[in-house]
Every structure is written in structure tokens, then in C-alpha cells.
CSV table of C-alpha atoms in Angstrom, one decimal:
chain,number,residue,atom,x,y,z
A,523,UNK,CA,13.7,6.4,-23.5
A,524,UNK,CA,10.1,6.0,-24.6
A,525,UNK,CA,11.1,7.1,-28.1
A,526,UNK,CA,14.0,4.6,-28.2
A,527,UNK,CA,11.7,1.8,-26.8
A,528,UNK,CA,9.0,2.4,-29.4
A,529,UNK,CA,11.4,2.5,-32.2
A,530,UNK,CA,12.8,-0.9,-31.2
A,531,UNK,CA,9.6,-2.5,-30.1
A,532,UNK,CA,6.8,-0.8,-32.0
A,533,UNK,CA,4.2,-3.5,-31.1
A,534,UNK,CA,4.7,-3.2,-27.3
A,535,UNK,CA,3.5,-0.7,-24.8
A,536,UNK,CA,5.6,0.9,-22.1
A,537,UNK,CA,4.2,1.8,-18.6
A,538,UNK,CA,6.1,3.4,-15.8
A,539,UNK,CA,5.9,1.2,-12.7
A,540,UNK,CA,6.3,3.7,-9.8
A,541,UNK,CA,5.0,1.1,-7.3
A,542,UNK,CA,7.9,-1.2,-8.2
A,543,UNK,CA,10.7,1.5,-8.0
A,544,UNK,CA,12.9,2.0,-5.0
A,545,UNK,CA,14.5,5.1,-3.6
A,546,UNK,CA,16.4,6.3,-0.5
A,547,UNK,CA,15.2,9.6,1.1
A,548,UNK,CA,16.9,11.4,3.9
A,549,UNK,CA,14.2,12.8,6.1
A,550,UNK,CA,14.7,15.4,8.8
A,551,UNK,CA,11.8,15.0,11.2
A,552,UNK,CA,13.1,17.6,13.7
A,553,UNK,CA,16.5,19.1,14.8
A,554,UNK,CA,17.5,15.9,16.5
A,555,UNK,CA,16.1,13.2,14.3
A,556,UNK,CA,17.3,12.5,10.8
A,557,UNK,CA,16.6,9.1,9.2
A,558,UNK,CA,17.3,7.6,5.8
A,559,UNK,CA,14.1,5.9,4.6
A,560,UNK,CA,14.1,3.2,1.9
A,561,UNK,CA,10.8,3.7,0.1
A,562,UNK,CA,9.0,3.1,-3.1
A,563,UNK,CA,9.0,5.7,-5.9
A,564,UNK,CA,5.5,6.6,-5.0
A,565,UNK,CA,6.4,7.3,-1.4
A,566,UNK,CA,9.5,9.3,-2.4
A,567,UNK,CA,7.2,11.6,-4.5
A,568,UNK,CA,4.8,11.9,-1.5
A,569,UNK,CA,7.6,12.9,0.9
A,570,UNK,CA,9.0,15.5,-1.4
A,571,UNK,CA,5.7,17.3,-1.3
A,572,UNK,CA,6.5,18.2,2.4
A,573,UNK,CA,9.6,20.1,1.3
A,574,UNK,CA,7.2,22.9,0.3
A,575,UNK,CA,4.1,22.2,2.4
A,576,UNK,CA,3.8,21.6,6.2
A,577,UNK,CA,0.3,20.1,5.8
A,578,UNK,CA,-1.0,18.6,2.6
A,579,UNK,CA,-4.4,17.1,1.8
A,580,UNK,CA,-4.5,13.9,-0.3
A,581,UNK,CA,-5.7,16.1,-3.2
A,582,UNK,CA,-2.8,18.4,-2.7
A,583,UNK,CA,-0.4,15.5,-3.0
A,584,UNK,CA,-2.1,14.2,-6.2
A,585,UNK,CA,-1.9,17.7,-7.7
A,586,UNK,CA,1.8,18.2,-6.7
A,587,UNK,CA,2.9,14.9,-8.0
A,588,UNK,CA,0.6,14.6,-11.0
A,589,UNK,CA,-0.2,11.0,-10.0
A,590,UNK,CA,-3.6,9.3,-10.4
A,591,UNK,CA,-5.3,7.7,-7.4
A,592,UNK,CA,-5.8,4.0,-7.3
A,593,UNK,CA,-5.8,1.3,-4.6
A,594,UNK,CA,-2.0,0.7,-5.0
A,595,UNK,CA,-1.1,4.3,-4.7
A,596,UNK,CA,-3.4,4.8,-1.7
A,597,UNK,CA,-1.8,1.9,0.1
A,598,UNK,CA,1.7,3.3,-0.5
A,599,UNK,CA,0.6,6.6,1.1
A,600,UNK,CA,-1.3,5.1,4.0
A,601,UNK,CA,1.7,2.8,4.8
A,602,UNK,CA,3.7,6.0,5.6
A,603,UNK,CA,1.0,7.0,8.1
A,604,UNK,CA,0.4,3.6,9.6
A,605,UNK,CA,0.6,3.6,13.4
A,606,UNK,CA,3.3,0.9,13.4
A,607,UNK,CA,5.6,3.4,11.6
A,608,UNK,CA,4.2,6.9,11.8
A,609,UNK,CA,6.4,8.7,9.3
A,610,UNK,CA,3.4,10.9,8.5
A,611,UNK,CA,0.5,11.9,10.6
A,612,UNK,CA,-3.0,11.6,9.1
A,613,UNK,CA,-6.2,13.5,10.0
A,614,UNK,CA,-8.6,11.9,10.5
A,615,UNK,CA,-6.6,9.0,11.9
A,616,UNK,CA,-8.5,6.2,10.0
A,617,UNK,CA,-8.0,3.4,7.6
A,618,UNK,CA,-10.0,5.1,4.9
A,619,UNK,CA,-8.7,7.8,2.5
A,620,UNK,CA,-10.6,10.8,1.2
A,621,UNK,CA,-9.2,13.6,-1.0
A,622,UNK,CA,-9.8,16.1,1.9
A,623,UNK,CA,-7.9,14.0,4.5
A,624,UNK,CA,-4.7,15.8,5.6
A,625,UNK,CA,-1.1,14.6,6.1
A,626,UNK,CA,2.0,16.1,7.7
A,627,UNK,CA,5.5,15.0,8.6
A,628,UNK,CA,5.6,13.5,12.1
A,629,UNK,CA,7.8,15.9,14.0
A,630,UNK,CA,7.8,13.6,17.0
A,631,UNK,CA,9.1,10.6,15.0
A,632,UNK,CA,11.6,8.5,17.0
A,633,UNK,CA,13.8,5.8,15.7
A,634,UNK,CA,17.1,4.3,17.1
A,635,UNK,CA,18.2,3.2,13.6
A,636,UNK,CA,19.5,5.7,11.1
A,637,UNK,CA,18.1,3.8,8.1
A,638,UNK,CA,14.8,1.9,7.9
A,639,UNK,CA,12.8,0.3,5.1
A,640,UNK,CA,9.2,1.3,4.9
A,641,UNK,CA,7.0,-1.8,4.2
A,642,UNK,CA,3.9,-1.6,2.0
A,643,UNK,CA,0.9,-2.4,4.1
A,644,UNK,CA,-2.3,-3.5,2.3
A,645,UNK,CA,-4.6,-1.1,4.3
A,646,UNK,CA,-7.3,-0.7,1.6
A,647,UNK,CA,-8.6,-3.9,0.1
A,648,UNK,CA,-9.4,-4.1,-3.6
A,649,UNK,CA,-13.0,-4.2,-4.5
A,650,UNK,CA,-14.4,-7.5,-5.7
A,651,UNK,CA,-15.7,-6.1,-8.9
A,652,UNK,CA,-14.1,-2.7,-9.3
A,653,UNK,CA,-14.6,-0.4,-12.3
A,654,UNK,CA,-11.0,-0.2,-13.6
A,655,UNK,CA,-9.7,2.9,-15.3
A,656,UNK,CA,-8.2,2.0,-18.7
A,657,UNK,CA,-4.7,3.2,-17.7
A,658,UNK,CA,-4.9,1.0,-14.5
A,659,UNK,CA,-6.0,-1.9,-16.7
A,660,UNK,CA,-2.9,-1.5,-18.8
A,661,UNK,CA,-0.7,-1.2,-15.7
A,662,UNK,CA,-2.2,-4.4,-14.3
A,663,UNK,CA,-1.6,-6.3,-17.6
A,664,UNK,CA,2.1,-5.2,-17.4
A,665,UNK,CA,2.2,-6.4,-13.7
A,666,UNK,CA,0.8,-9.8,-14.7
A,667,UNK,CA,3.3,-10.1,-17.6
A,668,UNK,CA,6.2,-9.3,-15.3
A,669,UNK,CA,5.1,-11.8,-12.6
A,670,UNK,CA,4.7,-14.5,-15.2
A,671,UNK,CA,8.1,-13.9,-16.7
A,672,UNK,CA,9.7,-13.8,-13.2
A,673,UNK,CA,8.1,-17.1,-12.2
A,674,UNK,CA,9.0,-18.8,-15.5
A,675,UNK,CA,12.6,-17.4,-15.6
A,676,UNK,CA,13.1,-18.9,-12.1
A,677,UNK,CA,11.6,-22.3,-12.7
A,678,UNK,CA,12.0,-22.7,-16.5
A,679,UNK,CA,9.1,-25.1,-16.7
A,680,UNK,CA,5.7,-24.9,-15.0
A,681,UNK,CA,2.3,-26.4,-15.1
A,682,UNK,CA,-0.6,-24.0,-15.8
A,683,UNK,CA,-2.2,-24.0,-12.4
A,684,UNK,CA,1.2,-23.8,-10.7
A,685,UNK,CA,2.0,-20.7,-12.7
A,686,UNK,CA,-1.5,-19.2,-12.1
A,687,UNK,CA,-1.1,-19.7,-8.3
A,688,UNK,CA,2.4,-18.2,-8.3
A,689,UNK,CA,1.3,-15.1,-10.2
A,690,UNK,CA,-1.7,-14.7,-7.9
A,691,UNK,CA,0.5,-14.8,-4.9
A,692,UNK,CA,3.0,-12.3,-6.3
A,693,UNK,CA,0.3,-9.8,-7.1
A,694,UNK,CA,-2.0,-10.3,-4.0
A,695,UNK,CA,-0.8,-7.1,-2.3
A,696,UNK,CA,-1.5,-5.0,-5.5
A,697,UNK,CA,-4.8,-6.4,-6.9
A,698,UNK,CA,-6.7,-9.6,-7.2
A,699,UNK,CA,-5.5,-11.2,-10.5
A,700,UNK,CA,-8.2,-13.5,-11.8
A,701,UNK,CA,-7.2,-16.9,-13.4
A,702,UNK,CA,-8.9,-15.9,-16.7
A,703,UNK,CA,-6.9,-12.6,-16.8
A,704,UNK,CA,-3.6,-14.5,-16.1
A,705,UNK,CA,-4.5,-17.1,-18.9
A,706,UNK,CA,-4.9,-14.3,-21.4
A,707,UNK,CA,-1.5,-12.8,-20.4
A,708,UNK,CA,0.1,-16.2,-20.8
A,709,UNK,CA,-1.3,-16.5,-24.3
A,710,UNK,CA,0.1,-13.0,-25.0
A,711,UNK,CA,3.5,-13.9,-23.8
A,712,UNK,CA,3.5,-17.1,-25.9
A,713,UNK,CA,2.7,-14.9,-29.0
A,714,UNK,CA,5.6,-12.6,-28.0
A,715,UNK,CA,7.8,-15.7,-27.7
A,716,UNK,CA,8.7,-15.4,-24.1
A,717,UNK,CA,7.1,-18.8,-23.4
A,718,UNK,CA,6.1,-21.8,-25.3
A,719,UNK,CA,3.9,-24.8,-24.7
A,720,UNK,CA,5.6,-28.1,-23.9
A,721,UNK,CA,4.7,-30.4,-26.8
A,722,UNK,CA,5.4,-33.5,-24.7
A,723,UNK,CA,3.2,-32.5,-21.7
A,724,UNK,CA,-0.3,-31.0,-21.8
A,725,UNK,CA,-0.8,-27.8,-19.8
A,726,UNK,CA,2.9,-27.2,-19.3
A,727,UNK,CA,4.8,-24.1,-20.3
A,728,UNK,CA,8.5,-23.6,-20.9
A,729,UNK,CA,10.5,-20.4,-20.6
A,730,UNK,CA,12.3,-19.2,-23.7
A,731,UNK,CA,15.6,-17.4,-22.8
């Protein structure tokens, strides 16, 4: 698919958004409890690790999945171990995450429902001025682009601050999108002809279908 995409859109970049994907996983916690979990692609990858390991450290999970650690990934993992849900057990049982911390499937998990959706809980807050890995910076640009397009596709016409506030709200659980960053992505999408400025109203954008 990447080869096809690059042949068709040579000027664009493609990034796989595992935090946005969804999957359904049948988990057997014990001989009496079997539940279908609706999870993110990240969480599906984490759970599959326990097909081969009874106990896995955070580093073991990263090694087995080939994923890179960032705040979004950490929150997806910690959501599985959150006390409100308890799909996984974590040692030590804390809100922090270290590569030596260990996880295992909760063999005492109880649920009356046969299918549940695992919510993403923002356990770890984003740093105010984090040093962002280049690959994460690219991913965040893609997230902002997608949020801008979603908002504009829905409303068709939006004022600048209205759009900035909408994008900020959409991305709040993933990272803190700064207004200056959002403005640059709006300019990029105008260049790519996803949006255009309204010639009759200053500071207003229109969606181009």
C-alpha cells in the first residue's frame, strides 16, 4: 500500500496511526471467563504478547511489538491496567510507567458482559515543553491534519479561532496542540487544496470537497 500511495501522491507522507485503529480481541482470562474486548490497535498488539508470555515488562512489550514508546502509547497500555477496568495487572501498581514495570493478564477478571469497550484514559499527562522525537512530530502533524479536515468536512465553513478550538479539543487526549502548530497545518492544507480562504470574510476557511 505504501508503494501504491507514494506512486499516486509523491509529495505526501504516510504514517500508520495505530492509536486510531480499532480491533476486537477475544480474551480468555481463566477457564470460566472469556470476554470480547473492543480495543485500539496498540492495545491489540499489547494483548497478543500475553499469548506467549505470562508476565512481560514494558520493555518486553516494546521489543515484542516493535513499537516506540511515547505518551500516547503509554496511556493505551496503562488504560488496560487501570483499576476501573483491570484487564491487566501492573507491578508496581502506580500511575507512572518504567520499562522495568511488569504486566500480566488478570486471571481474576470478572465481567457480566461478554463484550466491552476499553476506554483510553489519559493517565500520563503530556509535558509542557517535551523534546519530541522526529517520528512523533510527523505523527502529530498527521493527527492535526486529520482533525482539521474532520472539522471542516462537518461544518464546511469555519472561523480561524473556532477551527483552532475544535482541533485542540479533538486532540486533547493525545497531546497539547499549540495554536501556532495548528495554524501551520491549516496553511499546509490550503496549499494541498483541502481548504481555501473565504474571499468575502477575513479569517474564515471553506472546505473544498
